[in-house]
Short mmCIF file of C-alpha atoms in Angstrom, two decimals:
data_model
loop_
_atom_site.label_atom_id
_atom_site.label_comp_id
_atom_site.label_asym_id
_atom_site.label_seq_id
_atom_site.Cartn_x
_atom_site.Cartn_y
_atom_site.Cartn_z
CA UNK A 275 -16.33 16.33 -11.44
CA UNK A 276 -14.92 12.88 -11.79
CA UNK A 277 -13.15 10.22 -9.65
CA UNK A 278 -11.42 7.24 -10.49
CA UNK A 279 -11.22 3.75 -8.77
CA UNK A 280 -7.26 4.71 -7.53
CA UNK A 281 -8.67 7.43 -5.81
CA UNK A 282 -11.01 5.65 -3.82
CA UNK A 283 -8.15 3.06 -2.92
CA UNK A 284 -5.92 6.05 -1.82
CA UNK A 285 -8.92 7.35 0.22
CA UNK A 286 -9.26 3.95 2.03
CA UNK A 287 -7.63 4.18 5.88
CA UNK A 288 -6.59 0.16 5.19
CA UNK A 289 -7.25 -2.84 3.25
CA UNK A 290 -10.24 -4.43 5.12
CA UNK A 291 -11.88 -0.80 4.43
CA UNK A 292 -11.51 -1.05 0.81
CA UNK A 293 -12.41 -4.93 1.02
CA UNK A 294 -15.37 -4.01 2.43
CA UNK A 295 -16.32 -1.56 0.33
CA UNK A 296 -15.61 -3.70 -2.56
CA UNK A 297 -18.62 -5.59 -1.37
CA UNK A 298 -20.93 -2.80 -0.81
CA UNK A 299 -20.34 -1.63 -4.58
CA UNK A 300 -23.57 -3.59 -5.50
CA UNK A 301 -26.94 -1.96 -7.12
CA UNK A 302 -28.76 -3.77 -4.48
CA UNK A 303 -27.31 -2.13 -1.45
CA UNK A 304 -28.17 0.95 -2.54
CA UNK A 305 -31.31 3.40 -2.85
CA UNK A 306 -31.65 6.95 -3.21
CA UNK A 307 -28.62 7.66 -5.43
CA UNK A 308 -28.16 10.79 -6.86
CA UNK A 309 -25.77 13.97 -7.49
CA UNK A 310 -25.75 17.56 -7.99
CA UNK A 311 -26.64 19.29 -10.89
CA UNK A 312 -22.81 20.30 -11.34
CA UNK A 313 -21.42 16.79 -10.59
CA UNK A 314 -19.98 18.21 -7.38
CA UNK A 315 -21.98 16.27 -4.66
CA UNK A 316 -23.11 12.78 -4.48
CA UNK A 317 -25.04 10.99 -1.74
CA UNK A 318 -27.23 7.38 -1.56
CA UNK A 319 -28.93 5.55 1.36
CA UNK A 320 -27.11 2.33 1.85
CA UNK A 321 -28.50 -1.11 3.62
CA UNK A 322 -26.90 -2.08 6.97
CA UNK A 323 -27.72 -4.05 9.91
CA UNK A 324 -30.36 -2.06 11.68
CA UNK A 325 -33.82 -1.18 10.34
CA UNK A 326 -33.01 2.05 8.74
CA UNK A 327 -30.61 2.84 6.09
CA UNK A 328 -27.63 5.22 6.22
CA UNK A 329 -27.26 8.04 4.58
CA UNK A 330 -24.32 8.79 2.72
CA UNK A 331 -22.80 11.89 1.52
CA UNK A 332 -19.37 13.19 -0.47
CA UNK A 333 -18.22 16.04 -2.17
CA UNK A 334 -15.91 15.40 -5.20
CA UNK A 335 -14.38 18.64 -5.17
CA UNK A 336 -12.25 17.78 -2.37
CA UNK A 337 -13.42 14.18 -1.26
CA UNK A 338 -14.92 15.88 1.66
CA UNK A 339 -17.51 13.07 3.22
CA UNK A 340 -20.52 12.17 5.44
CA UNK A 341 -22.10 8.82 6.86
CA UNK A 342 -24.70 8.37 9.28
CA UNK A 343 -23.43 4.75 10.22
CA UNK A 344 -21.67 4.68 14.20
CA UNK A 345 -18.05 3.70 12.54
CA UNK A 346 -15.23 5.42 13.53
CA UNK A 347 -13.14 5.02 10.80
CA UNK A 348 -13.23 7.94 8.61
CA UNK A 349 -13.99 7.31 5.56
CA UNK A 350 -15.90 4.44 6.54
CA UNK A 351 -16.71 1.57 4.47
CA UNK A 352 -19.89 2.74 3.18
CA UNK A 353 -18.73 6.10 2.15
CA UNK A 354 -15.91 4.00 -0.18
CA UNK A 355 -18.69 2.49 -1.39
CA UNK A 356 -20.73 5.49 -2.87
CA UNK A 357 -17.27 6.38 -4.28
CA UNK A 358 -16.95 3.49 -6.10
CA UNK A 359 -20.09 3.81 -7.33
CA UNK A 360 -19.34 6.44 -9.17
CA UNK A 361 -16.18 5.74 -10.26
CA UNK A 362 -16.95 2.48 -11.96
CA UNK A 363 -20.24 3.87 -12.83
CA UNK A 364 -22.03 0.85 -11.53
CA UNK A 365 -25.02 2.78 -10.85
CA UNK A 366 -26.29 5.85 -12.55
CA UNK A 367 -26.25 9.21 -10.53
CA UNK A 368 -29.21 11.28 -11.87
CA UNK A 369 -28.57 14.73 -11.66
CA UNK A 370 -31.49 16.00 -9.06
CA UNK A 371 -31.86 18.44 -6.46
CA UNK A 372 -30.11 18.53 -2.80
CA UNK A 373 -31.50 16.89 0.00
CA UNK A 374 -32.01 18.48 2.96
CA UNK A 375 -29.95 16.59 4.75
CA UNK A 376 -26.56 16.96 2.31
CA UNK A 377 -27.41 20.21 2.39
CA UNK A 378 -27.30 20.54 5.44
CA UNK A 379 -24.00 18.39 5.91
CA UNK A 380 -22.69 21.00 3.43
CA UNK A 381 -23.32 23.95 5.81
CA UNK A 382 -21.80 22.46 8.33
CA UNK A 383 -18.67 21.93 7.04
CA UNK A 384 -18.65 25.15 4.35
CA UNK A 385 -20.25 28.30 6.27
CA UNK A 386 -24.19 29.26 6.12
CA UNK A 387 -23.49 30.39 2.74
CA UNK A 388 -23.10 26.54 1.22
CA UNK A 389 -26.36 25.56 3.34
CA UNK A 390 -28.85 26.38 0.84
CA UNK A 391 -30.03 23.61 -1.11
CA UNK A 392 -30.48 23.65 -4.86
CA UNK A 393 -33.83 24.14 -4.76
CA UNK A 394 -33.11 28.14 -3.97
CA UNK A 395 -30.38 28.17 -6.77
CA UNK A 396 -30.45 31.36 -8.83
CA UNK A 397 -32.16 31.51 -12.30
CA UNK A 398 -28.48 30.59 -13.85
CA UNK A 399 -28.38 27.40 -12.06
CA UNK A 400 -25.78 25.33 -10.03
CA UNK A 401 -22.60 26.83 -12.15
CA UNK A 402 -24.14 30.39 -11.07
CA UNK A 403 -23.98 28.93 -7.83
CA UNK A 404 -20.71 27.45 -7.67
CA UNK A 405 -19.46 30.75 -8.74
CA UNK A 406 -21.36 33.19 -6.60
CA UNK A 407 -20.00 31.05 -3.21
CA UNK A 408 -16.42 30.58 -4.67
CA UNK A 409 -16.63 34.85 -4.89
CA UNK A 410 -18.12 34.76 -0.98
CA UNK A 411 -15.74 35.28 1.53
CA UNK A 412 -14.88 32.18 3.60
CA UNK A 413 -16.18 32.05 7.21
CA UNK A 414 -13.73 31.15 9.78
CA UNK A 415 -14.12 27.96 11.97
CA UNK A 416 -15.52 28.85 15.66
CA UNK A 417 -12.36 27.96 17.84
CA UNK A 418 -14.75 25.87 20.11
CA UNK A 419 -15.61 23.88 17.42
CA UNK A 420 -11.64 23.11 16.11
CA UNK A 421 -10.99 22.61 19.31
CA UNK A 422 -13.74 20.03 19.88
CA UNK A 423 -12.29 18.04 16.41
CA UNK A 424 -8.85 18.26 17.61
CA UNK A 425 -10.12 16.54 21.21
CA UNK A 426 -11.79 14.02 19.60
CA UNK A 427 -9.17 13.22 17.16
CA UNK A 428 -6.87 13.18 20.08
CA UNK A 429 -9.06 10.46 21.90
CA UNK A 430 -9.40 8.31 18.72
CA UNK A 431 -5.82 8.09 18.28
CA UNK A 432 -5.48 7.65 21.27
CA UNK A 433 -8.17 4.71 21.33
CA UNK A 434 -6.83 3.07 18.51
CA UNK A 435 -3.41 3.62 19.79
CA UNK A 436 -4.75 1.31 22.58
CA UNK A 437 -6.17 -1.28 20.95
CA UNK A 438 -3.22 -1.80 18.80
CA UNK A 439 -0.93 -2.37 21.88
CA UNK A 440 -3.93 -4.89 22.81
CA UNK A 441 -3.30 -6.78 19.87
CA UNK A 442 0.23 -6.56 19.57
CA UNK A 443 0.04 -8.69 22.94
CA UNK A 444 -2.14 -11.01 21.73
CA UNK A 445 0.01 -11.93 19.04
CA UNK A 446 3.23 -12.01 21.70
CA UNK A 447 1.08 -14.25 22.87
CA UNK A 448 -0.06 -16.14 20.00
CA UNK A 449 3.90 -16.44 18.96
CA UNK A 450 4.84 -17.74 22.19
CA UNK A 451 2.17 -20.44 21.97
CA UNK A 452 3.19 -21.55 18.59
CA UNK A 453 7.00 -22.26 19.70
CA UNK A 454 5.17 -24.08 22.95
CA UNK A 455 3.00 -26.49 20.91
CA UNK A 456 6.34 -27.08 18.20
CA UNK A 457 6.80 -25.25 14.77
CA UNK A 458 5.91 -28.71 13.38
CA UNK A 459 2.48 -28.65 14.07
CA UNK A 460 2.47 -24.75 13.24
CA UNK A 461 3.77 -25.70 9.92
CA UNK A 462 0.96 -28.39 9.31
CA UNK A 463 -1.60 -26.12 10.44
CA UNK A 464 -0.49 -22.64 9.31
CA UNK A 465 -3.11 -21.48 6.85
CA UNK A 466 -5.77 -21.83 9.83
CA UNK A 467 -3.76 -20.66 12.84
CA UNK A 468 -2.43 -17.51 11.25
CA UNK A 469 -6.00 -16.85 9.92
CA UNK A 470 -7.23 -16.48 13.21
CA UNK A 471 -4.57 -14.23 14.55
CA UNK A 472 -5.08 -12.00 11.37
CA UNK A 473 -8.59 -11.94 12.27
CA UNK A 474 -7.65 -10.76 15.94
CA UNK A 475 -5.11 -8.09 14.75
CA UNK A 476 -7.84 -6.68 12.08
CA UNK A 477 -10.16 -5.89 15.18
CA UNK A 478 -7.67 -4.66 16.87
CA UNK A 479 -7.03 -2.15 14.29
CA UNK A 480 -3.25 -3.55 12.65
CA UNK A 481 -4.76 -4.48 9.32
CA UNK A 482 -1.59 -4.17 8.23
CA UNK A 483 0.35 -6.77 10.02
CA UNK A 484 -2.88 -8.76 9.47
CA UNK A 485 -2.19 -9.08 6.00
CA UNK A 486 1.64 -9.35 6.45
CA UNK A 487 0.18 -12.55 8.92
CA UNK A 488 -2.25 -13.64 6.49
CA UNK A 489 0.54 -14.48 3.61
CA UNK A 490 3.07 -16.14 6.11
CA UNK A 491 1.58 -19.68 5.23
CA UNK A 492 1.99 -19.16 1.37
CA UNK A 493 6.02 -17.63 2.40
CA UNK A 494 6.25 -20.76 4.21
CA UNK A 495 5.32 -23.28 1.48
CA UNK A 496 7.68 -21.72 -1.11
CA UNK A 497 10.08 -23.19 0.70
CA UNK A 498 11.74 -26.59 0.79
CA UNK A 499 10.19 -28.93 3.56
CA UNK A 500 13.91 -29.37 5.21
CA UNK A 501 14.33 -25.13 5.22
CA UNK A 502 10.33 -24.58 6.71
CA UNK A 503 10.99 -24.62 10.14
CA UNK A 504 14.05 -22.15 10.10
CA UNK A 505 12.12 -20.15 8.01
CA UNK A 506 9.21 -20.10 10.71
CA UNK A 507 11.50 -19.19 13.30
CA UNK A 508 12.97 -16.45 11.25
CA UNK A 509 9.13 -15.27 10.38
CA UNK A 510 7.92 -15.44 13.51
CA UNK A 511 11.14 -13.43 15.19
CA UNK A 512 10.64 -10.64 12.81
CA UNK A 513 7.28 -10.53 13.76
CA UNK A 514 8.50 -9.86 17.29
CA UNK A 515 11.04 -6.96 16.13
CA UNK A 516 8.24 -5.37 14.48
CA UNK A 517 5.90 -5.18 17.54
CA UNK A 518 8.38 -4.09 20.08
CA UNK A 519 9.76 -1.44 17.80
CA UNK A 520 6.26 -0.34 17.73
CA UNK A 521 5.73 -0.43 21.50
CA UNK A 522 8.81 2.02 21.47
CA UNK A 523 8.04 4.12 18.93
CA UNK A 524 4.15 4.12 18.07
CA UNK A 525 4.46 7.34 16.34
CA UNK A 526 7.27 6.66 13.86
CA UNK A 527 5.71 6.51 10.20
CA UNK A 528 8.12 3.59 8.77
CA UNK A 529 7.07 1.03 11.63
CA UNK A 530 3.08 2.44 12.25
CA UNK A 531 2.93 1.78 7.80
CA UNK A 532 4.14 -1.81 8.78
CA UNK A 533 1.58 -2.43 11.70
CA UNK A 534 -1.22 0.00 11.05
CA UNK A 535 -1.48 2.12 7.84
CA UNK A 536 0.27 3.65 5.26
CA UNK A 537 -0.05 7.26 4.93
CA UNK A 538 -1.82 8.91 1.93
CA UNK A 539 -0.71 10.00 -0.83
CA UNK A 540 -1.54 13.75 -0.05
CA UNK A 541 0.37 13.31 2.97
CA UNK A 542 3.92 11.58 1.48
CA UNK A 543 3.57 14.52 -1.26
CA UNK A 544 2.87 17.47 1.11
CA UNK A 545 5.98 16.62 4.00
CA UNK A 546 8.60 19.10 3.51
CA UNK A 547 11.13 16.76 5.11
CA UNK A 548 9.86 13.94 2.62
CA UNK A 549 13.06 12.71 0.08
CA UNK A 550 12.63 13.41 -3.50
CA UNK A 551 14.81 12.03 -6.41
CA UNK A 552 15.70 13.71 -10.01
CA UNK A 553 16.98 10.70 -12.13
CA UNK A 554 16.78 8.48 -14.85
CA UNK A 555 14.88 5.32 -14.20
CA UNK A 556 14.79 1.68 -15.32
CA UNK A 557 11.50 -0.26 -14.98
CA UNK A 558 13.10 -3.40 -13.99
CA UNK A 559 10.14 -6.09 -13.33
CA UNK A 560 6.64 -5.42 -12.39
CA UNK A 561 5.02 -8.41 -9.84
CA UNK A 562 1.08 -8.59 -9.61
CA UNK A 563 0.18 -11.01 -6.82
CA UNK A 564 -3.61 -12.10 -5.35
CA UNK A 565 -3.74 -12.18 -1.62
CA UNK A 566 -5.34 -14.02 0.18
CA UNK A 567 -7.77 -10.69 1.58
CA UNK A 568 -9.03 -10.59 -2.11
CA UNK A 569 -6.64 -7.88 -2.77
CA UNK A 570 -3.93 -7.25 -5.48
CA UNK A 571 -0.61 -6.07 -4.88
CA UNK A 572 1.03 -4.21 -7.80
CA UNK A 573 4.26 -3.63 -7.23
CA UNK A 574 6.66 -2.27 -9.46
CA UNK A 575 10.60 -2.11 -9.31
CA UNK A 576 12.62 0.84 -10.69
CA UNK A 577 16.44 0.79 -11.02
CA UNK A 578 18.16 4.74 -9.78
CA UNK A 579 20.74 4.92 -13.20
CA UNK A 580 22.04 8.03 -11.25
CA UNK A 581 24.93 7.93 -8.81
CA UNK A 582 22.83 9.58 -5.84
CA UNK A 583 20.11 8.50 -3.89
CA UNK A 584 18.13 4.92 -3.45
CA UNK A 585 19.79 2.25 -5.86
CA UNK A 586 16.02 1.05 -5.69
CA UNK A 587 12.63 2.25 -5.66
CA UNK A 588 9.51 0.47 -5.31
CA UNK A 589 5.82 1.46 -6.45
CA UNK A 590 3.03 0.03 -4.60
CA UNK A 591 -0.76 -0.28 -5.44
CA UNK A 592 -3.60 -2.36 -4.34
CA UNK A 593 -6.78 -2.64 -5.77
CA UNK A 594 -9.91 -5.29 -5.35
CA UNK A 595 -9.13 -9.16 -7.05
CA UNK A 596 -13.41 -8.01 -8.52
CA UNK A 597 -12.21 -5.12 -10.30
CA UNK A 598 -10.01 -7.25 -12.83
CA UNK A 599 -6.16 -7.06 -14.21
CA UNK A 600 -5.24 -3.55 -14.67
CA UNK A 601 -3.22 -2.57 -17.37
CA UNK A 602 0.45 -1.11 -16.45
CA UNK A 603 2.29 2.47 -17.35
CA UNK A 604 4.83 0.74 -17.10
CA UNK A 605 7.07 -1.62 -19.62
CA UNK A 606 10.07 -3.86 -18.18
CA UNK A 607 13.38 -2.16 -19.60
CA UNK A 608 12.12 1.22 -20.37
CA UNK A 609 14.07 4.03 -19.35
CA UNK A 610 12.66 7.55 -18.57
CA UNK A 611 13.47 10.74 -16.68
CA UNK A 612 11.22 11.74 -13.42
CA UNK A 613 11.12 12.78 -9.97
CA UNK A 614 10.55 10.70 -7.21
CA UNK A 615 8.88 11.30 -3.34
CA UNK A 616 10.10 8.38 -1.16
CA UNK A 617 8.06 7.57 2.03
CA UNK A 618 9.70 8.26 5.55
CA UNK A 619 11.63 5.70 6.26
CA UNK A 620 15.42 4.43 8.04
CA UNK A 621 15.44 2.84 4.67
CA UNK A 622 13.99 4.77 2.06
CA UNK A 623 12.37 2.19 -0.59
CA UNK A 624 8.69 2.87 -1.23
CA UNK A 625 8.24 5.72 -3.39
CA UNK A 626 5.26 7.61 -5.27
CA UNK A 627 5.83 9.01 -9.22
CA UNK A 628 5.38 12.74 -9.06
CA UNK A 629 6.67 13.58 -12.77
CA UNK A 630 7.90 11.30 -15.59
CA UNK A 631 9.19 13.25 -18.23
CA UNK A 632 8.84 12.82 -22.13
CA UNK A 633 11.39 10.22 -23.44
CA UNK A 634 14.72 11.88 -24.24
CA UNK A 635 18.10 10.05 -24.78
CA UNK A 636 19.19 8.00 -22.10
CA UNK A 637 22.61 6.75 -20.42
CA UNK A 638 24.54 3.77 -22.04
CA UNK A 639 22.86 0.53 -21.38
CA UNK A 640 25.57 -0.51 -18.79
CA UNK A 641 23.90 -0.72 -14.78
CA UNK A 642 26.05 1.01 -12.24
CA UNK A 643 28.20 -0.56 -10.38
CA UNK A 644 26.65 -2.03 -6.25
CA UNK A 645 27.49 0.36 -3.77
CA UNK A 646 27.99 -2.25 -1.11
CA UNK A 647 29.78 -5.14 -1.03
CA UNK A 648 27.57 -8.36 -1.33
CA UNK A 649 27.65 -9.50 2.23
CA UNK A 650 27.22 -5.54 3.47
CA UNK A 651 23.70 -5.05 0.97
CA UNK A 652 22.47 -8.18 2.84
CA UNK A 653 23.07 -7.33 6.21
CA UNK A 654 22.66 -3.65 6.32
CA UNK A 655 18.99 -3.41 5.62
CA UNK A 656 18.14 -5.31 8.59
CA UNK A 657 20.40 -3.25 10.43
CA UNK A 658 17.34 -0.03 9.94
CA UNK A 659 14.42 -2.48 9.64
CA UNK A 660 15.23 -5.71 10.75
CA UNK A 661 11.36 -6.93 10.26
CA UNK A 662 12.06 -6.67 6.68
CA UNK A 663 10.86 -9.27 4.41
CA UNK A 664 12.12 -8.38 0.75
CA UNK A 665 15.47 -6.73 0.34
CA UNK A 666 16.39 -5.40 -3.28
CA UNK A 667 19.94 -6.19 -4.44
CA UNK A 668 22.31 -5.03 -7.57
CA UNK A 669 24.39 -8.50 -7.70
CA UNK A 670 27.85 -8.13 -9.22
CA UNK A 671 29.49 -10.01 -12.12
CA UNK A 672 28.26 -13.96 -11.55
CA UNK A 673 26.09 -16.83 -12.77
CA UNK A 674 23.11 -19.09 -12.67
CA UNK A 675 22.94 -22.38 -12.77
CA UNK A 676 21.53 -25.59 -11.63
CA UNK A 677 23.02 -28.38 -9.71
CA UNK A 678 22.23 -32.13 -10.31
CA UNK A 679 19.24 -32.21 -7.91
CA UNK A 680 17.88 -29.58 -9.59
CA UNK A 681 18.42 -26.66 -7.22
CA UNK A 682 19.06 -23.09 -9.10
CA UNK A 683 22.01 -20.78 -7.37
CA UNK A 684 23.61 -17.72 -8.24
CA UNK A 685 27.01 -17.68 -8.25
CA UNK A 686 29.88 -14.72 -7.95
CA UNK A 687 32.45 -14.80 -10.46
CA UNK A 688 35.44 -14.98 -8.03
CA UNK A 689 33.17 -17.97 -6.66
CA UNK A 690 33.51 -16.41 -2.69
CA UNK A 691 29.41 -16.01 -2.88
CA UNK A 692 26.75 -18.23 -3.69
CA UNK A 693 22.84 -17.93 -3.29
CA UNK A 694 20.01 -19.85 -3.75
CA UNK A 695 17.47 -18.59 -6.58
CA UNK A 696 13.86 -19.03 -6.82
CA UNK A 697 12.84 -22.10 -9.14
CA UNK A 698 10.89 -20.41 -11.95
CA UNK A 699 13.76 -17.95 -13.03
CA UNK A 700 14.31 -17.60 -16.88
CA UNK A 701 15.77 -20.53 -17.84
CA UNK A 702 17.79 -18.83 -20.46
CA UNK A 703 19.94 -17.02 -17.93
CA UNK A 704 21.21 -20.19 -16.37
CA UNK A 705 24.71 -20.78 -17.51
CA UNK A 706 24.82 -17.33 -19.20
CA UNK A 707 27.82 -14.24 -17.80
CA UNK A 708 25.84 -11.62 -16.22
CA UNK A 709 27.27 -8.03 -16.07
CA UNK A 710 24.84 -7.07 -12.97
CA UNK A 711 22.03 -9.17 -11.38
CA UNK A 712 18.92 -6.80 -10.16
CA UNK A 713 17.17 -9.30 -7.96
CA UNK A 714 14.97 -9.21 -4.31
CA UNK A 715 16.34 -11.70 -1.42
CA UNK A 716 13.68 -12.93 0.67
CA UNK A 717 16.14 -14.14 3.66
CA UNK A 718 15.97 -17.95 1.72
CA UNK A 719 16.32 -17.03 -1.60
CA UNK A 720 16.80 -14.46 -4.67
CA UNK A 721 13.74 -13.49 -7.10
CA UNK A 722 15.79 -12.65 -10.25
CA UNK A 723 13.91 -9.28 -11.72
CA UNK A 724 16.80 -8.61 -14.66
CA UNK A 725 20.28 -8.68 -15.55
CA UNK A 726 22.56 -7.43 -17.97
CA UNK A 727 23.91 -10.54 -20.61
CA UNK A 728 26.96 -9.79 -22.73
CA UNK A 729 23.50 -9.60 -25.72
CA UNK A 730 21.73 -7.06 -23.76
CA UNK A 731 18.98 -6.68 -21.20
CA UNK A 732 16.96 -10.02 -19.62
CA UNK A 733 14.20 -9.98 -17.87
CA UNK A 734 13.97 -12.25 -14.63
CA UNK A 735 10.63 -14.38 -15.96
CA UNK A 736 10.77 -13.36 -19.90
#
């Protein structure tokens, strides 16, 4: 049995989780460690606050887990922790036998047959083991007992359900002070007021919006002084948007991913109603950014070659700022063939890679043509999500260049559009005919991720 770090990270029920259990992945929190003789369980006593430490408790066949600790996040933070463990192998599990008390955790949750610990295992060991129970027949959960998990998974939604509407008026509250006191003092002082917000929308279980909170200072500062405060008006109104549609619609999965949590992986991949795309890809740009919860954002941008579907799809992953640069699959400009699954969504952009096919021969080098107009692929995303912060656009025939004061803009060849463009694009697209622009627009300004040159492909930052 064997789990990796990404696993852990998809196992996580939000960012301050994984955060936290970035922390706890350290020899000296830990005591007890140990595993199975077939690599199937692992457990470990971890340090906390009170005078005794808790016990902790997963099974790597299905990531089933166990912690004595009073959290009701599940998996808790301590749990991640022991996974981590063993995925970075920062400890070493010693193969030993059961406790008790995993074994008895294991009966529980398996049937009286998985109750007996190793200690009673069969002359041919744990794999005898393993084998004999996989051949028992499985015992069906008492109906009282379902019954009591789906009530108290009822009343923890419910609960958290609660205390996100709590914090969602705290911030309406928060927002209204900030245009009170002027957006010239909230400029001067962002870092530190939005902090504290963050702080009260973490507890109040919207991690989510925390962090989208959390990086409105560093948003803010990109900008211009002369374009801040319209940009802290428009920040600030989205963030309004975001928490009535939620107050309408707490159950819809596109707005509880931008307040509360994403789903998992398991769950995008198992909805029937979920969209999934056959087509021929181009890796346009890849952006790796630290924020400021000691996370990294990975995202990467794909271009849809094919006539159906999203023009755009983007791939998501965090992982802790302590676990290093990861390497990519990815390489800007390749092409491949693969499927697809797009999270729920009005405006279906997020997406996780089910299959990527072996490399095969791919379409000519020539970008479709933008479905919308250039005025309509601005305007209509905010139509479905008007909270939206980054919008993906496939520019049309135009240029870059800079103006005496050295302000970059993007230009349409008829000349009836022009856009401002981040500073740091690639300097040798300025002044240079470009077939198709892939670029994101912010609301202020584009992020140039590629474009087509009469001498081939560009990347945005090459």
């Amino acid at each position: 049995m064997a789990i990796d770090l990404k696993a852990v990270e998809q196992l996580a029920t939000d960012q301050s989780s994984l955060k936290a259990a970035a922390g706890l992945a350290k020899p000296a929190k830990w005591s007890g460690v140990g595993m199975s003789r077939d690599a199937a369980l692992i457990w470990g006593e971890c340090a906390g606050s009170g005078a005794n430490p808790y016990r902790v408790m997963a099974d790597l066949r299905d990531l089933g887990n166990k912690c004595t600790c009073p959290s009701r996040k599940f998996p808790c933070k301590h749990v991640l922790g022991l996974l981590w463990l063993n995925a970075e192998a920062v400890v070493p599990f010693t193969p030993a036998d059961t406790p008790a008390w995993v074994s008895d955790w294991l009966g529980r949750r398996r049937g009286p047959s998985a109750a007996k610990p190793a200690t009673n295992a069969p002359p041919g060991g744990d794999k005898d083991l393993g084998a004999a129970r996989a051949a028992e027949p499985e015992v069906a959960d008492d109906p009282k007992d379902v019954a009591r998990r789906e009530a108290q998974l009822a009343k923890r939604n419910e609960e958290t359900e609660r205390a996100i509407f709590d914090a969602l008026d705290a911030l309406d509250q928060w927002i209204g002070d900030q245009l009170r006191m002027g957006l010239s003092g909230f400029i001067d002082d962002a870092t530190a007021r939005c902090r504290r917000i963050a702080a009260r929308l973490v507890d109040g279980k919207a991690a989510v919006l925390a962090g989208r909170i959390d990086e409105l200072p560093s948003r803010l500062l990109a900008l211009s002084a002369g374009d801040r405060p319209r940009g802290a008006v428009v920040e600030l109104g989205k963030l309004v948007l975001l928490a009535r549609a939620f107050r309408a619609t707490p159950r819809n999965t596109a707005i509880r991913r931008a307040v509360a949590a994403s789903e998992t992986r398991e769950a995008v991949l198992a909805d029937p109603d979920a969209l999934r795309v056959d087509a021929d890809w181009e890796v346009l740009a890849e952006q790796v950014q630290t924020r400021r919860d000691g996370l990294v954002s990975q995202t990467t941008w794909l271009l849809n070659l094919a006539a159906a579907g999203p023009r755009f799809a983007m791939l998501l992953d965090f992982f802790p700022a302590s676990a290093g640069r990861r390497g990519s699959v990815f390489t800007p400009g390749e092409r491949f063939h693969g499927e697809l699954v797009f999270y729920p969504s009005a405006r279906p952009l997020r997406a996780l890679l089910v299959r990527r096919d072996a490399t095969h021969e791919m379409p000519p080098p020539a970008w479709p043509a933008p479905d919308d107009t250039l005025s309509d692929a601005l305007t209509r995303p905010l139509l479905a999500e008007p909270w939206v912060i980054d919008i993906p656009l496939l520019l049309p025939q135009g240029r870059i260049a800079r103006d005496a004061a050295g302000h970059t803009w993007w230009r349409s060849a008829d000349g009836l559009a022009t856009l401002p463009v981040a500073s740091e694009v690639n300097g040798i697209l300025c002044g240079t005919d470009l077939a198709r622009t892939a670029a994101i627009w912010s609301g202020n300004r584009l992020a140039i991720l590629a474009a087509q040159t009469p001498w081939g492909r560009i990347g945005g930052h090459d």
